[in-house]
Short mmCIF file of C-alpha atoms and ligand atoms in Angstrom, two decimals:
data_model
loop_
_atom_site.label_atom_id
_atom_site.label_comp_id
_atom_site.label_asym_id
_atom_site.label_seq_id
_atom_site.Cartn_x
_atom_site.Cartn_y
_atom_site.Cartn_z
CA MET A 4 -172.22 -76.51 -53.22
CA ALA A 5 -175.39 -78.16 -54.04
CA THR A 6 -176.76 -78.17 -50.35
CA GLU A 7 -175.62 -74.79 -49.96
CA THR A 8 -177.27 -74.05 -52.90
CA SER A 9 -180.39 -75.34 -51.61
CA LYS A 10 -180.61 -73.70 -48.52
CA ARG A 11 -180.02 -70.40 -49.72
CA GLY A 12 -182.55 -70.58 -52.41
CA ILE A 13 -182.50 -70.83 -56.67
CA TRP A 14 -184.81 -69.32 -58.55
CA ASN A 15 -187.66 -71.88 -59.91
CA SER A 16 -187.03 -70.99 -63.25
CA ARG A 17 -185.13 -68.31 -65.70
CA ILE A 18 -188.82 -66.06 -65.89
CA GLY A 19 -189.10 -66.50 -62.42
CA PHE A 20 -185.74 -64.88 -61.86
CA VAL A 21 -186.27 -62.11 -64.92
CA PHE A 22 -189.60 -61.32 -63.18
CA ALA A 23 -188.49 -61.25 -59.69
CA ALA A 24 -184.94 -58.97 -61.45
CA ALA A 25 -186.93 -56.74 -62.74
CA GLY A 26 -189.49 -56.88 -60.64
CA SER A 27 -187.35 -55.23 -58.45
CA ALA A 28 -185.65 -52.63 -61.38
CA VAL A 29 -189.44 -52.22 -61.88
CA GLY A 30 -190.83 -49.17 -59.01
CA LEU A 31 -190.80 -45.91 -57.99
CA GLY A 32 -188.04 -45.21 -59.81
CA ASN A 33 -189.67 -45.40 -62.74
CA ILE A 34 -192.89 -44.05 -61.79
CA TRP A 35 -192.03 -41.64 -59.33
CA ARG A 36 -188.08 -40.98 -59.88
CA PHE A 37 -187.92 -40.66 -63.51
CA PRO A 38 -190.83 -38.12 -64.46
CA TYR A 39 -189.44 -35.97 -61.67
CA VAL A 40 -185.77 -35.95 -62.48
CA THR A 41 -186.87 -35.74 -65.82
CA GLY A 42 -188.78 -32.89 -65.45
CA GLU A 43 -186.23 -31.00 -62.94
CA SER A 44 -183.63 -31.95 -65.61
CA GLY A 45 -184.82 -30.03 -68.47
CA GLY A 46 -187.10 -32.74 -71.03
CA GLY A 47 -186.09 -34.12 -73.44
CA ALA A 48 -181.63 -33.34 -73.30
CA PHE A 49 -181.90 -35.42 -70.38
CA VAL A 50 -183.64 -38.79 -71.52
CA ILE A 51 -181.36 -38.34 -74.35
CA ILE A 52 -178.53 -38.96 -71.84
CA TYR A 53 -180.20 -41.16 -69.61
CA LEU A 54 -180.47 -43.89 -72.45
CA ILE A 55 -177.25 -43.45 -73.11
CA CYS A 56 -176.21 -43.84 -70.21
CA VAL A 57 -178.54 -47.30 -69.69
CA ALA A 58 -177.01 -48.83 -73.48
CA LEU A 59 -173.40 -47.78 -72.53
CA ILE A 60 -172.48 -47.67 -69.00
CA CYS A 61 -175.11 -49.92 -67.31
CA VAL A 62 -175.62 -52.57 -69.60
CA PRO A 63 -172.12 -53.64 -69.55
CA TYR A 64 -172.05 -53.68 -65.65
CA LEU A 65 -175.49 -55.38 -65.43
CA PHE A 66 -173.82 -58.12 -66.87
CA ALA A 67 -170.50 -58.10 -64.44
CA GLU A 68 -172.87 -58.21 -61.49
CA LEU A 69 -175.23 -60.82 -62.59
CA SER A 70 -171.74 -63.13 -63.41
CA LEU A 71 -169.91 -62.43 -60.19
CA GLY A 72 -173.00 -62.74 -58.32
CA ARG A 73 -174.15 -66.02 -60.09
CA HIS A 74 -169.70 -67.75 -60.02
CA HIS A 75 -169.73 -67.56 -56.46
CA GLN A 76 -173.38 -67.60 -55.00
CA ARG A 77 -172.86 -65.08 -52.51
CA ASN A 78 -173.99 -61.60 -51.25
CA PRO A 79 -172.36 -58.90 -52.19
CA VAL A 80 -169.24 -58.86 -49.43
CA GLY A 81 -169.02 -62.63 -49.50
CA ALA A 82 -168.25 -62.51 -53.58
CA ILE A 83 -165.87 -60.29 -52.66
CA LYS A 84 -163.63 -62.68 -49.70
CA ALA A 85 -164.40 -64.98 -52.24
CA ILE A 86 -161.92 -63.48 -54.47
CA THR A 87 -159.36 -61.29 -52.61
CA GLY A 88 -160.01 -62.82 -49.08
CA PRO A 89 -159.76 -60.40 -46.05
CA SER A 90 -158.68 -57.34 -48.44
CA GLY A 91 -159.52 -53.11 -48.54
CA TRP A 92 -162.50 -54.21 -50.95
CA LEU A 93 -164.28 -55.73 -48.19
CA LEU A 94 -165.62 -52.28 -48.38
CA VAL A 95 -166.56 -52.03 -51.50
CA GLY A 96 -169.32 -54.62 -50.41
CA GLY A 97 -170.10 -53.24 -47.08
CA LEU A 98 -170.34 -50.00 -48.89
CA CYS A 99 -173.41 -51.77 -50.66
CA VAL A 100 -175.30 -53.73 -48.18
CA VAL A 101 -175.40 -49.71 -45.95
CA ALA A 102 -176.34 -47.44 -50.11
CA GLY A 103 -179.34 -50.67 -49.30
CA MET A 104 -180.28 -50.12 -45.93
CA MET A 105 -180.43 -46.34 -47.00
CA ILE A 106 -182.06 -46.30 -50.30
CA LEU A 107 -184.14 -48.54 -48.10
CA SER A 108 -185.22 -46.46 -45.39
CA TYR A 109 -186.32 -43.33 -47.86
CA TYR A 110 -188.16 -45.73 -50.77
CA SER A 111 -190.40 -47.09 -47.53
CA VAL A 112 -191.55 -43.73 -47.02
CA VAL A 113 -192.17 -42.41 -50.48
CA ALA A 114 -193.84 -46.31 -50.79
CA GLY A 115 -196.06 -45.15 -48.22
CA TRP A 116 -197.43 -42.35 -49.99
CA ALA A 117 -197.96 -44.60 -52.80
CA ILE A 118 -200.42 -47.06 -50.28
CA GLY A 119 -202.12 -43.53 -48.73
CA TYR A 120 -203.49 -42.85 -52.31
CA VAL A 121 -204.91 -46.34 -52.54
CA ALA A 122 -207.31 -44.74 -49.97
CA LYS A 123 -207.40 -41.36 -50.25
CA ASP A 124 -210.45 -41.10 -50.85
CA VAL A 125 -211.20 -42.94 -47.70
CA ILE A 126 -208.53 -41.93 -45.57
CA ALA A 127 -207.91 -38.45 -46.67
CA PRO A 128 -209.93 -36.83 -48.88
CA HIS A 129 -209.73 -33.88 -49.52
CA THR A 130 -206.53 -33.31 -48.14
CA SER A 131 -204.27 -31.98 -50.90
CA PHE A 132 -200.75 -34.15 -51.95
CA GLU A 133 -199.07 -31.65 -49.83
CA GLU A 134 -200.65 -31.77 -46.39
CA PHE A 135 -200.81 -35.24 -46.91
CA ILE A 136 -197.27 -35.48 -46.77
CA ALA A 137 -196.98 -33.09 -43.84
CA SER A 138 -198.70 -35.20 -41.60
CA PRO A 139 -196.72 -37.69 -39.72
CA GLY A 140 -199.13 -39.59 -37.72
CA MET A 141 -200.50 -40.70 -41.78
CA VAL A 142 -196.99 -41.24 -42.46
CA ILE A 143 -194.92 -42.91 -40.70
CA THR A 144 -198.77 -45.46 -40.00
CA LEU A 145 -198.22 -46.24 -43.54
CA LEU A 146 -194.08 -46.38 -43.92
CA ALA A 147 -194.25 -48.56 -41.56
CA LEU A 148 -197.32 -50.54 -43.69
CA PHE A 149 -195.16 -50.43 -46.21
CA LEU A 150 -191.82 -51.69 -44.14
CA GLY A 151 -193.67 -54.49 -42.38
CA LEU A 152 -194.81 -56.12 -46.17
CA THR A 153 -191.36 -56.38 -47.71
CA LEU A 154 -190.38 -57.82 -44.17
CA TYR A 155 -193.14 -60.18 -44.71
CA VAL A 156 -192.20 -61.30 -47.92
CA VAL A 157 -188.45 -60.96 -46.80
CA ILE A 158 -189.12 -63.65 -44.70
CA GLY A 159 -190.42 -65.89 -46.71
CA GLY A 160 -187.54 -66.13 -48.88
CA VAL A 161 -185.77 -66.74 -52.34
CA GLN A 162 -188.62 -68.66 -53.80
CA GLN A 163 -191.98 -68.50 -51.98
CA GLY A 164 -191.80 -64.58 -51.39
CA ILE A 165 -190.39 -62.70 -54.26
CA GLU A 166 -190.80 -64.60 -57.56
CA ARG A 167 -194.52 -65.28 -56.66
CA TRP A 168 -195.45 -61.55 -56.38
CA ALA A 169 -193.78 -60.02 -59.05
CA LYS A 170 -195.25 -63.47 -61.50
CA VAL A 171 -198.04 -62.06 -61.60
CA LEU A 172 -198.10 -57.98 -61.18
CA MET A 173 -195.59 -56.97 -62.68
CA PRO A 174 -197.88 -57.40 -66.17
CA MET A 175 -201.13 -56.21 -64.46
CA LEU A 176 -198.99 -52.61 -64.21
CA VAL A 177 -197.64 -52.31 -67.42
CA VAL A 178 -201.40 -52.58 -69.35
CA LEU A 179 -202.73 -50.33 -66.91
CA MET A 180 -199.95 -47.48 -67.21
CA PHE A 181 -201.20 -48.17 -71.23
CA VAL A 182 -204.37 -46.85 -70.38
CA VAL A 183 -203.38 -43.66 -68.81
CA ILE A 184 -200.96 -43.21 -70.97
CA ILE A 185 -203.90 -43.04 -74.00
CA ARG A 186 -206.39 -40.48 -71.58
CA SER A 187 -203.08 -38.10 -71.18
CA VAL A 188 -202.02 -38.06 -74.44
CA THR A 189 -205.23 -37.19 -75.42
CA LEU A 190 -205.83 -34.55 -73.51
CA GLU A 191 -206.35 -31.06 -74.82
CA GLY A 192 -202.92 -29.68 -74.76
CA ALA A 193 -200.58 -32.07 -74.93
CA ALA A 194 -198.66 -31.57 -77.83
CA GLU A 195 -197.24 -29.33 -75.87
CA GLY A 196 -196.08 -31.93 -73.15
CA ILE A 197 -195.31 -34.41 -75.16
CA SER A 198 -192.02 -32.30 -77.45
CA PHE A 199 -190.80 -30.79 -74.59
CA TYR A 200 -190.53 -34.87 -73.31
CA LEU A 201 -188.86 -35.67 -77.28
CA TYR A 202 -187.05 -32.81 -78.01
CA PRO A 203 -183.75 -31.88 -76.87
CA ASP A 204 -182.55 -28.99 -76.23
CA PHE A 205 -178.23 -29.59 -74.93
CA SER A 206 -177.67 -26.02 -73.90
CA GLU A 207 -178.60 -26.90 -70.19
CA VAL A 208 -176.43 -29.32 -69.72
CA GLY A 209 -174.26 -29.95 -67.64
CA PHE A 210 -172.49 -31.76 -65.88
CA GLN A 211 -174.51 -32.27 -62.73
CA THR A 212 -177.53 -32.75 -65.16
CA ILE A 213 -175.28 -36.04 -66.26
CA MET A 214 -174.37 -36.92 -62.97
CA VAL A 215 -178.30 -37.72 -62.49
CA ALA A 216 -179.17 -39.18 -65.14
CA LEU A 217 -176.47 -41.54 -64.27
CA GLY A 218 -177.69 -42.29 -61.19
CA GLN A 219 -181.16 -42.40 -62.68
CA ALA A 220 -179.97 -45.67 -64.69
CA PHE A 221 -178.23 -46.92 -62.22
CA PHE A 222 -181.00 -46.79 -59.36
CA SER A 223 -183.95 -47.48 -62.18
CA LEU A 224 -181.75 -50.85 -62.99
CA SER A 225 -180.80 -52.05 -59.18
CA LEU A 226 -177.46 -51.11 -59.95
CA GLY A 227 -174.61 -50.28 -58.05
CA MET A 228 -174.76 -52.04 -54.27
CA GLY A 229 -175.11 -55.29 -55.30
CA THR A 230 -178.77 -56.25 -56.03
CA MET A 231 -177.76 -57.76 -59.14
CA ILE A 232 -174.92 -59.83 -57.30
CA THR A 233 -176.94 -60.71 -54.52
CA TYR A 234 -180.42 -61.76 -57.65
CA GLY A 235 -177.43 -63.38 -60.11
CA SER A 236 -175.86 -65.70 -57.06
CA TYR A 237 -179.56 -67.41 -56.72
CA LEU A 238 -179.14 -68.74 -60.69
CA PRO A 239 -178.55 -71.71 -61.76
CA LYS A 240 -175.92 -71.77 -64.07
CA ARG A 241 -177.32 -73.03 -66.45
CA GLU A 242 -179.43 -70.04 -67.30
CA ASN A 243 -178.53 -66.95 -70.18
CA ILE A 244 -176.92 -64.20 -68.41
CA LEU A 245 -177.21 -62.16 -71.25
CA ASN A 246 -180.72 -62.80 -72.27
CA SER A 247 -181.99 -63.04 -68.86
CA GLY A 248 -179.80 -59.38 -67.99
CA GLY A 249 -180.98 -57.40 -72.11
CA TYR A 250 -184.88 -58.43 -70.80
CA VAL A 251 -184.56 -56.71 -67.38
CA ALA A 252 -183.25 -53.88 -69.25
CA VAL A 253 -184.69 -53.54 -72.12
CA PHE A 254 -188.45 -54.00 -70.29
CA ASP A 255 -186.89 -51.39 -67.18
CA THR A 256 -186.10 -48.39 -69.86
CA SER A 257 -189.38 -48.94 -71.50
CA ILE A 258 -191.43 -48.70 -68.82
CA ALA A 259 -189.29 -45.69 -67.45
CA ILE A 260 -190.74 -43.98 -70.66
CA LEU A 261 -194.14 -45.57 -70.79
CA ALA A 262 -194.05 -43.37 -67.72
CA GLY A 263 -192.89 -39.68 -69.46
CA PHE A 264 -195.67 -40.05 -71.74
CA MET A 265 -198.64 -41.05 -68.55
CA ILE A 266 -196.87 -37.77 -66.55
CA PHE A 267 -195.57 -35.23 -69.09
CA PRO A 268 -198.42 -34.74 -71.78
CA ALA A 269 -200.82 -33.97 -68.62
CA ILE A 270 -198.75 -31.46 -67.27
CA PHE A 271 -198.66 -29.20 -69.75
CA ALA A 272 -202.60 -30.23 -70.75
CA LEU A 273 -203.33 -29.24 -66.72
CA GLY A 274 -201.03 -25.75 -66.82
CA PHE A 275 -198.60 -27.22 -64.39
CA ASP A 276 -194.76 -27.18 -63.60
CA PRO A 277 -192.74 -29.85 -64.98
CA ALA A 278 -189.90 -29.17 -62.13
CA HIS A 279 -192.47 -29.91 -59.11
CA GLY A 280 -190.27 -32.30 -57.69
CA PRO A 281 -190.73 -35.18 -56.08
CA ALA A 282 -194.59 -34.33 -55.63
CA LEU A 283 -194.79 -34.54 -59.33
CA VAL A 284 -196.17 -37.97 -59.96
CA PHE A 285 -198.61 -37.59 -56.61
CA VAL A 286 -200.21 -34.28 -57.95
CA ILE A 287 -200.97 -34.71 -61.67
CA LEU A 288 -202.12 -38.15 -61.96
CA PRO A 289 -204.96 -38.01 -60.04
CA GLU A 290 -205.63 -35.23 -62.45
CA VAL A 291 -205.05 -37.52 -65.52
CA PHE A 292 -207.63 -39.77 -63.64
CA ALA A 293 -210.16 -36.89 -62.89
CA GLU A 294 -210.85 -36.43 -66.62
CA MET A 295 -211.66 -40.20 -67.08
CA PRO A 296 -213.88 -42.21 -67.43
CA LEU A 297 -214.13 -44.66 -64.37
CA GLY A 298 -211.26 -42.90 -63.59
CA GLY A 299 -211.83 -43.55 -59.50
CA LEU A 300 -210.36 -46.97 -59.98
CA VAL A 301 -208.27 -46.14 -61.92
CA GLY A 302 -207.20 -43.87 -59.69
CA VAL A 303 -207.02 -46.48 -56.75
CA LEU A 304 -205.94 -50.06 -59.49
CA PHE A 305 -202.96 -47.34 -60.44
CA PHE A 306 -201.72 -46.88 -57.12
CA LEU A 307 -202.46 -50.49 -55.91
CA LEU A 308 -199.94 -51.42 -58.23
CA LEU A 309 -197.09 -48.67 -58.57
CA SER A 310 -197.35 -50.13 -54.39
CA ILE A 311 -196.86 -53.12 -55.69
CA GLY A 312 -194.29 -52.20 -57.52
CA ALA A 313 -192.38 -50.24 -55.56
CA LEU A 314 -192.47 -53.66 -53.17
CA THR A 315 -190.91 -56.83 -54.82
CA SER A 316 -187.71 -53.25 -55.55
CA SER A 317 -187.63 -52.78 -52.03
CA ILE A 318 -188.00 -56.72 -51.18
CA SER A 319 -184.55 -56.62 -53.47
CA LEU A 320 -183.15 -53.84 -51.25
CA LEU A 321 -183.67 -55.45 -48.18
CA GLU A 322 -182.94 -58.54 -49.65
CA VAL A 323 -178.95 -57.46 -50.32
CA VAL A 324 -179.00 -56.78 -46.13
CA VAL A 325 -180.28 -59.25 -45.34
CA ALA A 326 -178.05 -62.02 -47.37
CA TYR A 327 -175.20 -60.26 -45.38
CA PHE A 328 -176.23 -61.18 -42.68
CA ILE A 329 -177.32 -64.67 -43.58
CA ASP A 330 -173.59 -65.41 -45.72
CA GLU A 331 -171.66 -63.73 -43.29
CA LYS A 332 -173.08 -63.72 -39.89
CA LYS A 333 -174.45 -66.91 -40.61
CA TRP A 334 -177.76 -65.61 -38.71
CA SER A 335 -181.26 -67.14 -39.60
CA ARG A 336 -183.62 -65.18 -42.72
CA LYS A 337 -185.86 -64.58 -39.69
CA LYS A 338 -183.38 -62.49 -37.23
CA SER A 339 -181.80 -60.94 -39.90
CA VAL A 340 -185.31 -59.14 -41.53
CA LEU A 341 -186.29 -58.52 -38.66
CA THR A 342 -183.38 -56.87 -37.18
CA ILE A 343 -182.65 -54.81 -40.51
CA GLY A 344 -186.03 -54.11 -40.84
CA ILE A 345 -185.95 -52.53 -37.26
CA LEU A 346 -183.40 -50.09 -37.90
CA ALA A 347 -184.62 -49.09 -41.31
CA PHE A 348 -187.82 -47.90 -40.22
CA ILE A 349 -185.86 -45.56 -37.34
CA LEU A 350 -183.60 -44.32 -40.27
CA ALA A 351 -186.94 -44.01 -42.20
CA ILE A 352 -188.60 -41.52 -39.73
CA PRO A 353 -186.37 -38.33 -40.54
CA SER A 354 -187.62 -38.68 -44.40
CA ALA A 355 -190.60 -39.10 -43.68
CA LEU A 356 -191.09 -36.48 -41.87
CA SER A 357 -188.66 -34.49 -43.97
CA GLN A 358 -191.72 -32.84 -46.38
CA GLY A 359 -193.54 -30.54 -44.59
CA ALA A 360 -193.85 -32.63 -40.84
CA THR A 361 -190.61 -30.94 -39.54
CA GLY A 362 -189.18 -27.67 -40.34
CA PHE A 363 -185.55 -28.13 -39.94
CA LEU A 364 -185.81 -31.37 -41.71
CA SER A 365 -188.18 -30.09 -44.27
CA ASP A 366 -185.65 -27.16 -44.75
CA MET A 367 -181.85 -27.78 -44.24
CA SER A 368 -180.43 -24.32 -45.98
CA TYR A 369 -179.66 -23.55 -42.39
CA LEU A 370 -177.01 -26.00 -43.36
CA PHE A 371 -176.68 -25.35 -46.98
CA GLY A 372 -178.11 -22.47 -47.91
CA GLU A 373 -180.54 -21.12 -50.13
CA GLU A 374 -179.03 -23.69 -53.07
CA GLY A 375 -179.21 -26.67 -50.67
CA LEU A 376 -177.00 -29.74 -51.48
CA PHE A 377 -176.64 -30.61 -55.14
CA GLY A 378 -180.14 -28.31 -55.67
CA GLN A 379 -182.19 -30.60 -52.31
CA ASN A 380 -183.32 -28.62 -49.29
CA ASP A 381 -184.97 -31.00 -47.93
CA PHE A 382 -183.61 -34.46 -46.12
CA LEU A 383 -184.73 -36.88 -48.02
CA SER A 384 -183.86 -35.99 -51.72
CA ILE A 385 -180.39 -35.32 -50.09
CA LEU A 386 -180.78 -39.09 -49.22
CA ASP A 387 -181.92 -40.10 -52.31
CA PHE A 388 -179.40 -37.79 -54.10
CA PHE A 389 -176.73 -38.98 -52.51
CA PHE A 390 -177.86 -42.92 -51.50
CA GLY A 391 -179.35 -43.05 -54.55
CA SER A 392 -177.51 -41.60 -57.25
CA LEU A 393 -174.05 -40.58 -56.19
CA PHE A 394 -173.93 -43.67 -53.89
CA LEU A 395 -174.41 -46.07 -56.41
CA ALA A 396 -172.29 -44.60 -59.35
CA VAL A 397 -169.68 -45.02 -56.83
CA GLY A 398 -170.57 -47.85 -56.15
CA ALA A 399 -170.59 -49.20 -59.50
CA PHE A 400 -167.05 -47.48 -59.91
CA PHE A 401 -165.20 -49.47 -57.44
CA ILE A 402 -167.54 -53.17 -58.52
CA SER A 403 -166.33 -52.68 -62.27
CA ILE A 404 -162.93 -52.01 -61.58
CA PHE A 405 -163.29 -55.52 -59.22
CA VAL A 406 -164.72 -57.19 -62.00
CA GLY A 407 -162.59 -56.01 -64.85
CA TRP A 408 -158.73 -55.64 -62.93
CA VAL A 409 -158.91 -57.31 -59.72
CA TRP A 410 -161.39 -61.21 -60.12
CA GLY A 411 -160.71 -60.27 -64.42
CA ALA A 412 -163.25 -59.44 -67.32
CA HIS A 413 -162.43 -63.30 -68.85
CA TYR A 414 -162.90 -65.34 -65.50
CA ALA A 415 -166.54 -62.39 -65.14
CA ALA A 416 -166.86 -63.37 -68.73
CA GLU A 417 -166.20 -67.50 -68.77
CA GLU A 418 -169.05 -67.51 -66.51
CA ILE A 419 -171.28 -65.40 -69.00
CA GLN A 420 -170.55 -68.18 -71.15
CA GLN A 421 -172.06 -70.89 -69.15
CA GLY A 422 -175.70 -71.13 -70.11
CA SER A 423 -174.75 -68.22 -73.20
CA SER A 424 -173.63 -68.13 -76.61
CA PHE A 425 -170.42 -65.14 -75.68
CA GLY A 426 -168.05 -65.53 -77.62
CA GLY A 427 -165.55 -63.66 -79.81
CA THR A 428 -166.24 -59.87 -80.40
CA LEU A 429 -169.12 -59.95 -78.37
CA MET A 430 -166.55 -60.69 -75.59
CA LYS A 431 -163.90 -58.46 -76.41
CA VAL A 432 -166.35 -54.89 -77.05
CA TRP A 433 -167.31 -56.34 -73.07
CA ILE A 434 -164.02 -56.35 -71.35
CA PHE A 435 -162.92 -53.56 -73.53
CA MET A 436 -166.55 -51.56 -71.85
CA LEU A 437 -166.38 -52.88 -68.47
CA ARG A 438 -162.66 -52.26 -68.06
CA TYR A 439 -162.39 -48.71 -69.09
CA ILE A 440 -165.28 -47.49 -70.97
CA CYS A 441 -167.36 -47.75 -67.54
CA PRO A 442 -164.87 -46.73 -64.67
CA ALA A 443 -163.53 -44.00 -66.96
CA PHE A 444 -167.11 -42.08 -67.70
CA ILE A 445 -168.10 -42.83 -64.03
CA PHE A 446 -164.93 -40.88 -62.64
CA ILE A 447 -165.59 -38.04 -65.05
CA VAL A 448 -168.76 -37.37 -63.95
CA ILE A 449 -168.73 -37.92 -60.30
CA MET A 450 -165.45 -35.01 -60.79
CA GLY A 451 -167.26 -33.00 -63.48
CA MET A 452 -170.51 -32.87 -61.21
CA LEU A 453 -168.45 -31.85 -57.70
CA PHE A 454 -165.74 -29.25 -59.66
CA ASP A 455 -169.03 -28.16 -61.17
CA ILE A 456 -170.06 -27.53 -57.74
CA ILE A 457 -166.62 -26.08 -56.02
N1 PFF B 662 -184.61 -49.63 -59.48
C1 PFF B 662 -185.89 -49.79 -57.76
C2 PFF B 662 -186.65 -48.93 -58.52
O1 PFF B 662 -186.14 -48.06 -60.05
O2 PFF B 662 -187.82 -47.95 -57.61
C3 PFF B 662 -184.90 -49.20 -56.80
C4 PFF B 662 -183.82 -49.18 -56.41
C5 PFF B 662 -183.83 -51.07 -55.52
C6 PFF B 662 -182.80 -49.11 -56.45
C7 PFF B 662 -182.32 -51.73 -55.64
C8 PFF B 662 -181.21 -49.95 -56.26
C9 PFF B 662 -182.09 -51.41 -55.82
F1 PFF B 662 -180.23 -51.79 -55.47
#
């Protein structure tokens, strides 16, 4: 077992795991996706539903993934197989691998935009964001650059690659966010944005909104597709899963909330529409930077750190898929990374071209009508809703049933107890949440949304 573990890699230290898992969690989901879905979903009420989803569903569920991963020291498919042998449950593991692949594809496209914005004044001065992302040569080159970086880190393996990067750069991002927030909230007219963000108006909330909030919570915490199973599998037994997971959840959620404070005051102060869609952050932030002393420099640094945040997330997406091929198919790390990287690049091309470069991918109303599919009409956004929200919720539904009922919540609880004081009432509450509340809540939300649509 010891040799097996060392071959697979193991985190150097708890802080290494916390930073790597936080690195996976914090990324475009917090800074790009959270503000734009909040803006589209009406502001304060969405934020409250999101926070409830995190606390009530995602945090209990996070411990299920971590315990399953650490117990069997395997990727999602391997961990499930170690419990049931060949069975239909393996399909759930397969779902994780597919979701990882699909999310990685469009995630890399958006991350490419962020990289492009680091050097925008040099590579595309005087171009609007809309023109920028509609230029096929530009977006595909940036996509290739970002994916290439992701492959480079993941080939390095767990310790040398992921842990080292995450440790240094995450704290820098936080500091810079505070600098931007100070400018944003002191702009004239910022108060209106703050009240949009904090004042809840539940009159417009339907199942679709709750679904988006739940999906966003899963996406942001990297849950529902086995990332935390995979990262948990590199955790040594002496580690305290409760503390480590708790830090990650609090840190990730704080970054999302801070991102809102960066964006919403500025949106209203500068007269933009909060429901601006996926372009929101890229359009608003440069305007804020323009209002700052040394704004050019702040902009470059900000997009640089955002790209790095995206990188620490994309490496976790890739790692899930790679761990599957290494563990189950006995491929070498290099072969797995290169094969999957090329596939992800090919899969990403339609998303890259769906923001204005190619008509039939940018507006798919010929398939889904003016309303779009789940309100989205371009390929990237449809993929994002489908895999980044719905699939993750479905994945979490099955994994919570699997850990709660098939493997058995008591085994999971025992695993968590190794290294942490997790007993008595707390354990009972957790088991109840995992077995009943998580699956029931997710099921009701998905069904509610599907019926709303019909
Ligand atoms: N949590 C990442 C973010 O917020 O940007 C995205 C992500 C990474 C989602 C890994 C899912 C995942 F498994």
